Amino acid sequence: MTYDFDTIVDRRGTGNEKWDGMEARYGVSPAEGLALWVADMEFLPPPEVNEAIRTAAQHGIHGYWGDPGPYLDAVAGWMRRRHGWEVRPEWIFTTHGIVNAVSLAVQAFCRPGDKVVVQPPVYYPFFGAITANGCEVVNNELVRVDGLYRMDLGALDRMVDASTRMLILCSPHNPGGRVWSRAELEDLAGFCLSRDILILSDEIHHDLVYEGHTHTVLATLDPDIAGRVVTCTSASKTFNLAGTMTGNVIIPDEGLRRRYQLQMTKCGLYAPNRFGPLAAKAAYDHGEPWLEQLLVYLRANRDLVDREARDKLPGVTSMPLQGTYLAWLDFRETGLPAEEVVRRVQAEAKLALNHGATFGQGGEGHMRLNFACPRGMLREALSRLTRVFGAEGSEMAGGRGS
Ligand SMILES: Cc1ncc(COP(=O)(O)O)c(C=O)c1O
């Protein structure tokens, strides 16, 4: 079966954050603007997902969810088939998405005043999950080597102390799309083990990895590491189910699991919304052919963004993405102040993109563009960027030409 990623589905007026929330956040009206920000996709999920939701809706009675077994087996099956990790169903907690999972982990494993390391620029809700729980953010900024982000373990070594309790790893990394190599992960995990720092490994983008790169589940490196890692995954990025708010937290270590369970109980979290696991199970069970075609489509979109940035947007660099559908555009060489970049993107091109500075240190002067959309929509967005940042656009504004 060939899946259709080209048809534009109008999402406006359906109560979704990306389109219906863009004007409030970016001042770009959905009537004339394009939403290429928050990380969900403009594609229908595998047909079996909507079939499962339709069947449940048609049954019509939406009582408490109480049959987690088949869902947990589906998660374990996915991790075995796609990621080579044997997960026992009893290791898995089902949370209200991964931001919820991260916050629960901070509450479960840290005390107010403890330090938690993040590696910015990085998915920004991590900052809130740490500070709102009374902990302190330690920023180990990523360094750029040959145009790609790398972790700076030397700097990390100088930053941590006895109150550094946890490190939140984003793997693959958002933004910048690094798929961390096995060797990089081994170095990081070895360091954290030696300093008794727990790792929360947010692997929500684990399936969105391009040819030539392999995602390594951190917990598969060795049993000692698995005992100090809390792994977060979800079907939501892979299959475009973000609104179902269903996340997996996988904890092999029994002691850590007990503490996490206690925090879930304290928060009264004992069952997910029944539609989330039904949708995700259908995706895990039937969605692999869809995912394979999605990855081909996304790779072509990624290459299109890179080509257009290189050929038509003087001074703009697109970081080569190894995974994720989130292009990370560096505007600093345009010579334009960050506010002017934002003004052109929003007021002139009428595009809603994430502002780089939101992602913390190192994000300044960047914009994040979500290219998980039909190619026609992406071409339109890129031609608008060319109009306002291309050689002509730059000259009009007195900036650098090509
Ligand atoms: C690294 C990362 N973690 C978590 C999330 C969000 O997870 P959820 O919607 O399940 O809370 C995102 C969404 O973009 C993400 O990029």
Coordinates of C-alpha atoms and ligand atoms in Angstrom, one line a residue:
M1 CA 0.0 0.0 0.0
T2 CA 1.2 3.5 -0.8
Y3 CA 0.4 6.1 1.8
D4 CA -0.5 9.7 0.9
F5 CA 1.7 12.4 2.5
D6 CA 1.0 15.0 -0.2
T7 CA -2.6 15.9 0.5
I8 CA -3.0 19.0 2.6
V9 CA -5.5 18.5 5.4
D10 CA -7.0 21.7 6.7
R11 CA -6.5 21.6 10.5
R12 CA -7.7 25.1 11.2
G13 CA -10.6 25.4 13.6
T14 CA -10.1 21.9 15.1
G15 CA -8.7 23.2 18.4
N16 CA -5.1 22.3 17.7
E17 CA -2.2 24.2 19.1
K18 CA -0.1 24.4 15.9
W19 CA -2.7 26.3 13.7
D20 CA -5.3 27.6 16.1
G21 CA -2.6 28.8 18.5
M22 CA -0.2 30.4 16.0
E23 CA -1.7 33.9 16.0
A24 CA -1.7 34.3 19.8
R25 CA 1.9 33.1 19.9
Y26 CA 3.5 34.5 16.8
G27 CA 1.0 37.1 15.5
V28 CA 0.6 35.1 12.2
S29 CA -3.0 34.6 11.2
P30 CA -3.9 31.0 10.2
A31 CA -5.9 32.6 7.3
E32 CA -2.8 33.5 5.4
G33 CA 0.0 32.0 7.4
L34 CA 1.7 28.6 7.5
A35 CA 2.3 26.7 10.8
L36 CA 5.7 25.1 10.9
W37 CA 6.5 25.2 14.6
V38 CA 5.3 22.8 17.3
A39 CA 6.4 19.2 16.7
D40 CA 3.4 17.4 15.2
M41 CA 3.0 16.5 11.6
E42 CA 0.5 17.5 8.9
F43 CA -0.1 13.8 8.0
L44 CA -2.9 11.4 8.8
P45 CA -1.6 8.5 10.9
P46 CA -1.6 4.9 9.7
P47 CA -5.3 4.1 8.7
E48 CA -5.5 1.4 11.4
V49 CA -5.1 4.1 14.1
N50 CA -8.2 6.0 13.1
E51 CA -10.0 2.7 12.6
A52 CA -9.2 1.8 16.2
I53 CA -10.4 5.2 17.5
R54 CA -13.6 5.0 15.3
T55 CA -14.3 1.5 16.7
A56 CA -14.0 2.7 20.3
A57 CA -16.0 5.8 19.5
Q58 CA -18.8 3.8 17.9
H59 CA -19.0 1.5 20.8
G60 CA -19.9 4.6 22.6
I61 CA -19.3 3.9 26.3
H62 CA -16.1 5.5 27.5
G63 CA -15.6 4.1 31.0
Y64 CA -12.3 3.7 32.9
W65 CA -9.4 2.2 31.0
G66 CA -8.3 -1.1 32.7
D67 CA -6.7 -3.5 30.3
P68 CA -3.1 -2.3 30.0
G69 CA -1.6 -5.7 29.0
P70 CA -2.1 -5.6 25.3
Y71 CA -0.8 -2.1 25.1
L72 CA 2.3 -2.8 27.2
D73 CA 3.0 -5.9 25.0
A74 CA 2.7 -3.7 21.9
V75 CA 5.3 -1.3 23.4
A76 CA 7.6 -4.1 24.3
G77 CA 7.2 -5.6 20.8
W78 CA 8.1 -2.3 19.2
M79 CA 11.2 -1.9 21.3
R80 CA 12.3 -5.4 20.5
R81 CA 11.6 -5.2 16.8
R82 CA 12.8 -1.7 16.1
H83 CA 15.3 -1.0 18.8
G84 CA 16.7 -4.4 19.9
W85 CA 15.7 -3.9 23.5
E86 CA 13.9 -6.6 25.5
V87 CA 11.6 -4.7 27.8
R88 CA 9.5 -6.4 30.3
P89 CA 5.9 -5.1 30.4
E90 CA 6.2 -4.5 34.2
W91 CA 9.0 -2.0 33.6
I92 CA 6.6 0.4 31.7
F93 CA 4.6 3.2 33.2
T94 CA 2.0 5.0 31.0
T95 CA 2.1 8.8 31.6
H96 CA 0.2 11.8 30.2
G97 CA 2.8 12.3 27.6
I98 CA 6.6 12.8 28.0
V99 CA 6.6 16.3 29.5
N100 CA 4.5 14.9 32.3
A101 CA 6.9 11.9 32.5
V102 CA 10.0 14.2 32.8
S103 CA 8.4 16.3 35.5
L104 CA 7.4 13.2 37.5
A105 CA 11.0 12.0 37.2
V106 CA 12.3 15.3 38.6
Q107 CA 9.8 15.0 41.5
A108 CA 10.5 11.3 42.1
F109 CA 14.3 11.4 42.0
C110 CA 15.3 15.0 43.0
R111 CA 14.8 17.2 46.1
P112 CA 14.3 20.9 45.9
G113 CA 17.7 22.5 45.5
D114 CA 19.2 19.6 43.6
K115 CA 20.9 20.3 40.3
V116 CA 19.7 18.8 37.0
V117 CA 21.9 19.0 33.9
V118 CA 20.5 19.8 30.4
Q119 CA 22.4 20.3 27.2
P120 CA 21.1 23.3 25.4
P121 CA 20.0 24.3 23.0
V122 CA 17.3 21.8 23.9
Y123 CA 13.6 21.0 24.0
Y124 CA 12.5 23.9 26.3
P125 CA 9.9 22.3 28.6
F126 CA 12.9 20.5 30.3
F127 CA 13.7 23.9 31.9
G128 CA 10.3 24.3 33.4
A129 CA 10.1 20.7 34.6
I130 CA 13.3 21.4 36.6
T131 CA 12.7 24.9 37.9
A132 CA 9.0 24.5 38.7
N133 CA 10.0 21.6 40.9
G134 CA 12.4 23.7 42.9
C135 CA 15.6 22.3 41.3
E136 CA 18.4 24.2 39.6
V137 CA 19.2 23.9 35.9
V138 CA 22.8 23.2 35.0
N139 CA 23.4 24.2 31.4
N140 CA 26.1 22.1 29.6
E141 CA 25.9 23.9 26.3
L142 CA 26.4 21.7 23.2
V143 CA 29.4 22.6 21.1
R144 CA 29.5 22.8 17.4
V145 CA 32.1 20.7 15.6
D146 CA 32.1 20.6 11.8
G147 CA 28.6 22.0 11.8
L148 CA 27.2 19.3 14.2
Y149 CA 26.4 19.4 17.9
R150 CA 28.6 17.5 20.3
M151 CA 28.4 17.0 24.0
D152 CA 31.2 18.7 26.0
L153 CA 32.0 16.2 28.8
G154 CA 35.0 18.2 29.8
A155 CA 32.8 21.2 30.6
L156 CA 30.3 18.9 32.3
D157 CA 33.0 17.5 34.5
R158 CA 33.7 21.0 35.8
M159 CA 30.1 21.8 36.4
V160 CA 28.8 18.8 38.4
D161 CA 29.0 18.5 42.2
A162 CA 27.6 16.4 44.9
S163 CA 24.1 18.0 44.5
T164 CA 23.9 17.1 40.8
R165 CA 21.2 14.5 40.8
M166 CA 20.1 13.9 37.2
L167 CA 20.9 14.6 33.6
I168 CA 18.2 14.9 31.0
L169 CA 19.4 13.5 27.7
C170 CA 17.6 14.3 24.5
S171 CA 18.3 11.4 22.2
P172 CA 18.0 12.0 19.3
H173 CA 18.5 15.6 20.0
N174 CA 15.9 18.3 19.5
P175 CA 16.8 20.8 18.0
G176 CA 19.7 20.0 15.7
G177 CA 18.7 16.4 14.9
R178 CA 21.8 14.7 16.3
V179 CA 21.5 10.9 16.5
W180 CA 24.1 10.3 19.2
S181 CA 26.6 7.6 18.3
R182 CA 27.1 4.6 20.5
A183 CA 30.5 5.9 21.5
E184 CA 29.2 9.3 22.5
L185 CA 26.5 7.6 24.6
E186 CA 29.0 5.3 26.2
D187 CA 31.2 8.2 27.2
L188 CA 28.2 10.1 28.7
A189 CA 26.8 7.2 30.5
G190 CA 30.2 6.2 31.9
F191 CA 30.7 9.7 33.2
C192 CA 27.2 9.8 34.8
L193 CA 27.7 6.4 36.4
S194 CA 31.1 7.5 37.8
R195 CA 29.5 10.6 39.4
D196 CA 26.3 8.9 40.5
I197 CA 24.1 11.0 38.3
L198 CA 20.8 9.4 37.1
I199 CA 20.0 9.8 33.4
L200 CA 16.6 10.6 32.1
S201 CA 16.9 9.6 28.4
D202 CA 14.1 11.2 26.4
E203 CA 14.0 9.1 23.3
I204 CA 10.7 10.3 21.9
H205 CA 12.2 10.9 18.5
H206 CA 13.8 7.4 18.4
D207 CA 12.0 6.2 15.3
L208 CA 12.7 9.3 13.2
V209 CA 16.2 8.6 12.1
Y210 CA 17.6 8.9 8.6
E211 CA 19.6 6.4 6.5
G212 CA 23.2 6.1 7.6
H213 CA 22.4 6.7 11.3
T214 CA 21.2 4.3 14.0
H215 CA 19.5 5.2 17.2
T216 CA 21.0 3.4 20.2
V217 CA 18.7 3.0 23.2
L218 CA 20.9 4.2 26.1
A219 CA 19.7 1.5 28.4
T220 CA 20.9 -1.2 26.0
L221 CA 24.6 -0.2 26.5
D222 CA 25.1 -2.4 29.5
P223 CA 23.2 -3.6 32.6
D224 CA 24.9 -1.2 35.0
I225 CA 23.8 1.7 32.8
A226 CA 20.3 0.3 32.4
G227 CA 20.0 0.3 36.2
R228 CA 20.6 4.1 36.2
V229 CA 18.5 5.2 33.3
V230 CA 14.9 6.2 33.0
T231 CA 13.9 5.9 29.3
C232 CA 11.0 7.9 27.8
T233 CA 9.4 6.9 24.5
S234 CA 6.1 7.3 22.9
A235 CA 4.2 6.6 19.7
S236 CA 3.3 10.3 19.5
K237 CA 6.1 11.7 17.4
T238 CA 6.5 8.6 15.2
F239 CA 2.8 8.3 14.3
N240 CA 1.5 11.8 14.8
L241 CA -0.5 11.1 17.9
A242 CA 0.7 14.0 20.1
G243 CA -2.8 15.0 21.1
T244 CA -3.5 11.6 22.7
M245 CA -0.9 12.5 25.4
T246 CA 0.3 9.0 26.0
G247 CA 3.9 8.4 27.0
N248 CA 6.0 5.4 28.0
V249 CA 8.4 5.5 30.9
I250 CA 10.6 2.4 31.0
I251 CA 12.5 1.7 34.2
P252 CA 14.4 -1.6 34.5
D253 CA 15.6 -1.0 38.1
E254 CA 13.1 -2.0 40.7
G255 CA 14.2 0.6 43.3
L256 CA 13.8 3.4 40.8
R257 CA 10.5 2.0 39.7
R258 CA 9.2 2.0 43.2
R259 CA 10.0 5.7 43.6
Y260 CA 8.5 6.5 40.3
Q261 CA 5.3 4.6 41.1
L262 CA 5.1 6.5 44.4
Q263 CA 5.2 9.8 42.6
M264 CA 2.5 8.6 40.1
T265 CA 0.3 7.7 43.1
K266 CA 1.0 11.0 44.8
C267 CA -0.3 12.7 41.7
G268 CA -3.3 10.4 41.4
L269 CA -2.1 9.0 38.0
Y270 CA -3.4 5.5 37.8
A271 CA -4.9 5.2 34.3
P272 CA -4.5 6.9 31.0
N273 CA -7.2 8.2 28.7
R274 CA -8.5 5.1 27.0
F275 CA -8.1 6.5 23.5
G276 CA -4.3 7.0 23.9
P277 CA -3.2 3.3 24.3
L278 CA -5.8 2.1 21.7
A279 CA -4.4 4.5 19.1
A280 CA -0.8 3.8 20.0
K281 CA -1.3 0.0 20.1
A282 CA -2.8 0.1 16.6
A283 CA 0.2 2.2 15.4
Y284 CA 2.8 -0.2 17.0
D285 CA 1.0 -3.3 15.6
H286 CA 0.3 -2.1 12.1
G287 CA 2.3 1.1 11.4
E288 CA 5.7 -0.1 10.3
P289 CA 5.1 0.0 6.5
W290 CA 3.6 3.6 7.0
L291 CA 6.7 4.6 9.0
E292 CA 9.1 3.3 6.4
Q293 CA 7.3 5.5 3.7
L294 CA 7.1 8.4 6.1
L295 CA 10.9 8.3 6.6
V296 CA 11.5 8.4 2.8
Y297 CA 9.2 11.4 2.5
L298 CA 10.7 13.3 5.4
R299 CA 14.2 12.7 4.1
A300 CA 13.3 14.3 0.8
N301 CA 11.8 17.2 2.7
R302 CA 14.9 17.5 4.7
D303 CA 17.0 17.6 1.6
L304 CA 14.8 20.2 0.0
V305 CA 15.2 22.5 3.0
D306 CA 19.0 22.0 3.0
R307 CA 19.2 22.7 -0.7
E308 CA 17.1 25.8 -0.6
A309 CA 18.9 27.2 2.4
R310 CA 22.2 26.6 0.7
D311 CA 21.3 27.9 -2.8
K312 CA 18.8 30.6 -2.1
L313 CA 19.1 31.9 1.5
P314 CA 22.5 33.8 1.8
G315 CA 23.9 33.6 5.3
V316 CA 21.4 31.0 6.5
T317 CA 22.7 27.5 7.4
S318 CA 20.6 24.4 8.0
M319 CA 22.2 22.0 10.4
P320 CA 22.5 18.6 8.7
L321 CA 19.8 16.5 10.4
Q322 CA 20.5 12.9 11.3
G323 CA 17.1 12.5 12.8
T324 CA 13.8 14.4 13.6
Y325 CA 11.8 16.5 11.2
L326 CA 12.9 19.8 12.8
A327 CA 15.2 21.9 10.6
W328 CA 17.5 24.1 12.7
L329 CA 18.2 27.2 10.7
D330 CA 21.1 29.5 11.8
F331 CA 20.5 33.1 10.6
R332 CA 23.5 34.7 12.3
E333 CA 25.5 35.0 9.1
T334 CA 22.8 37.1 7.5
G335 CA 24.1 40.0 9.6
L336 CA 20.5 40.8 10.6
P337 CA 19.6 41.3 14.3
A338 CA 17.5 38.5 15.7
E339 CA 14.4 40.7 16.0
E340 CA 14.6 41.6 12.3
V341 CA 14.9 37.9 11.4
V342 CA 11.7 37.2 13.5
R343 CA 9.9 40.2 11.9
R344 CA 10.6 39.1 8.4
V345 CA 9.6 35.5 9.1
Q346 CA 6.4 36.4 10.9
A347 CA 5.2 39.8 9.4
E348 CA 6.5 39.4 5.9
A349 CA 6.7 35.6 5.1
K350 CA 3.7 34.9 7.4
L351 CA 5.3 31.8 8.8
A352 CA 5.1 30.5 12.4
L353 CA 8.5 29.0 13.3
N354 CA 9.9 28.4 16.7
H355 CA 12.3 31.1 17.9
G356 CA 15.8 29.7 18.6
A357 CA 16.3 31.5 21.9
T358 CA 13.5 29.6 23.4
F359 CA 15.7 26.5 23.4
G360 CA 18.2 28.1 25.8
Q361 CA 21.9 28.9 25.5
G362 CA 23.2 28.6 21.9
G363 CA 19.8 28.9 20.4
E364 CA 20.0 32.7 19.7
G365 CA 19.9 33.7 16.1
H366 CA 18.2 30.4 15.1
M367 CA 14.7 29.4 14.0
R368 CA 13.3 25.9 14.1
L369 CA 11.3 24.8 11.0
N370 CA 9.0 21.8 11.2
F371 CA 9.1 20.2 7.7
A372 CA 6.7 17.3 8.5
C373 CA 4.2 18.6 6.0
P374 CA 3.1 18.0 2.4
R375 CA 5.8 19.0 0.0
G376 CA 3.6 21.6 -1.6
M377 CA 3.2 23.4 1.7
L378 CA 6.9 23.2 2.4
R379 CA 7.8 24.6 -1.1
E380 CA 5.4 27.5 -0.4
A381 CA 7.1 28.2 2.9
L382 CA 10.6 28.0 1.4
S383 CA 9.6 30.3 -1.4
R384 CA 8.3 32.8 1.1
L385 CA 11.6 32.6 3.0
T386 CA 13.5 33.2 -0.3
R387 CA 11.4 36.2 -0.9
V388 CA 12.3 37.8 2.4
F389 CA 15.8 36.5 2.9
G390 CA 17.0 35.7 -0.6
A391 CA 19.5 37.9 -2.3
E392 CA 16.8 40.4 -3.3
G393 CA 15.1 40.4 0.1
S394 CA 18.5 41.1 1.8
E395 CA 19.4 43.9 -0.6
M396 CA 16.0 45.5 -0.1
A397 CA 16.6 45.6 3.7
G398 CA 20.2 46.7 3.3
G399 CA 21.6 43.4 4.5
R400 CA 24.1 41.1 2.9
G401 CA 23.5 40.0 -0.7
S402 CA 24.5 36.6 -2.0
Ligands
LIG1 C1 12.4 15.8 23.1 C2 10.9 15.9 23.3 N1 10.4 15.4 24.4 C3 9.1 15.5 24.6 C4 8.2 16.1 23.7 C5 6.8 16.2 24.0 O1 6.2 15.1 24.6 P1 4.7 15.0 25.0 O2 3.9 15.7 23.9 O3 4.4 13.5 25.0 O4 4.6 15.6 26.3 C6 8.7 16.6 22.6 C7 7.9 17.3 21.6 O5 8.3 18.0 20.7 C8 10.1 16.6 22.3 O6 10.7 17.1 21.2

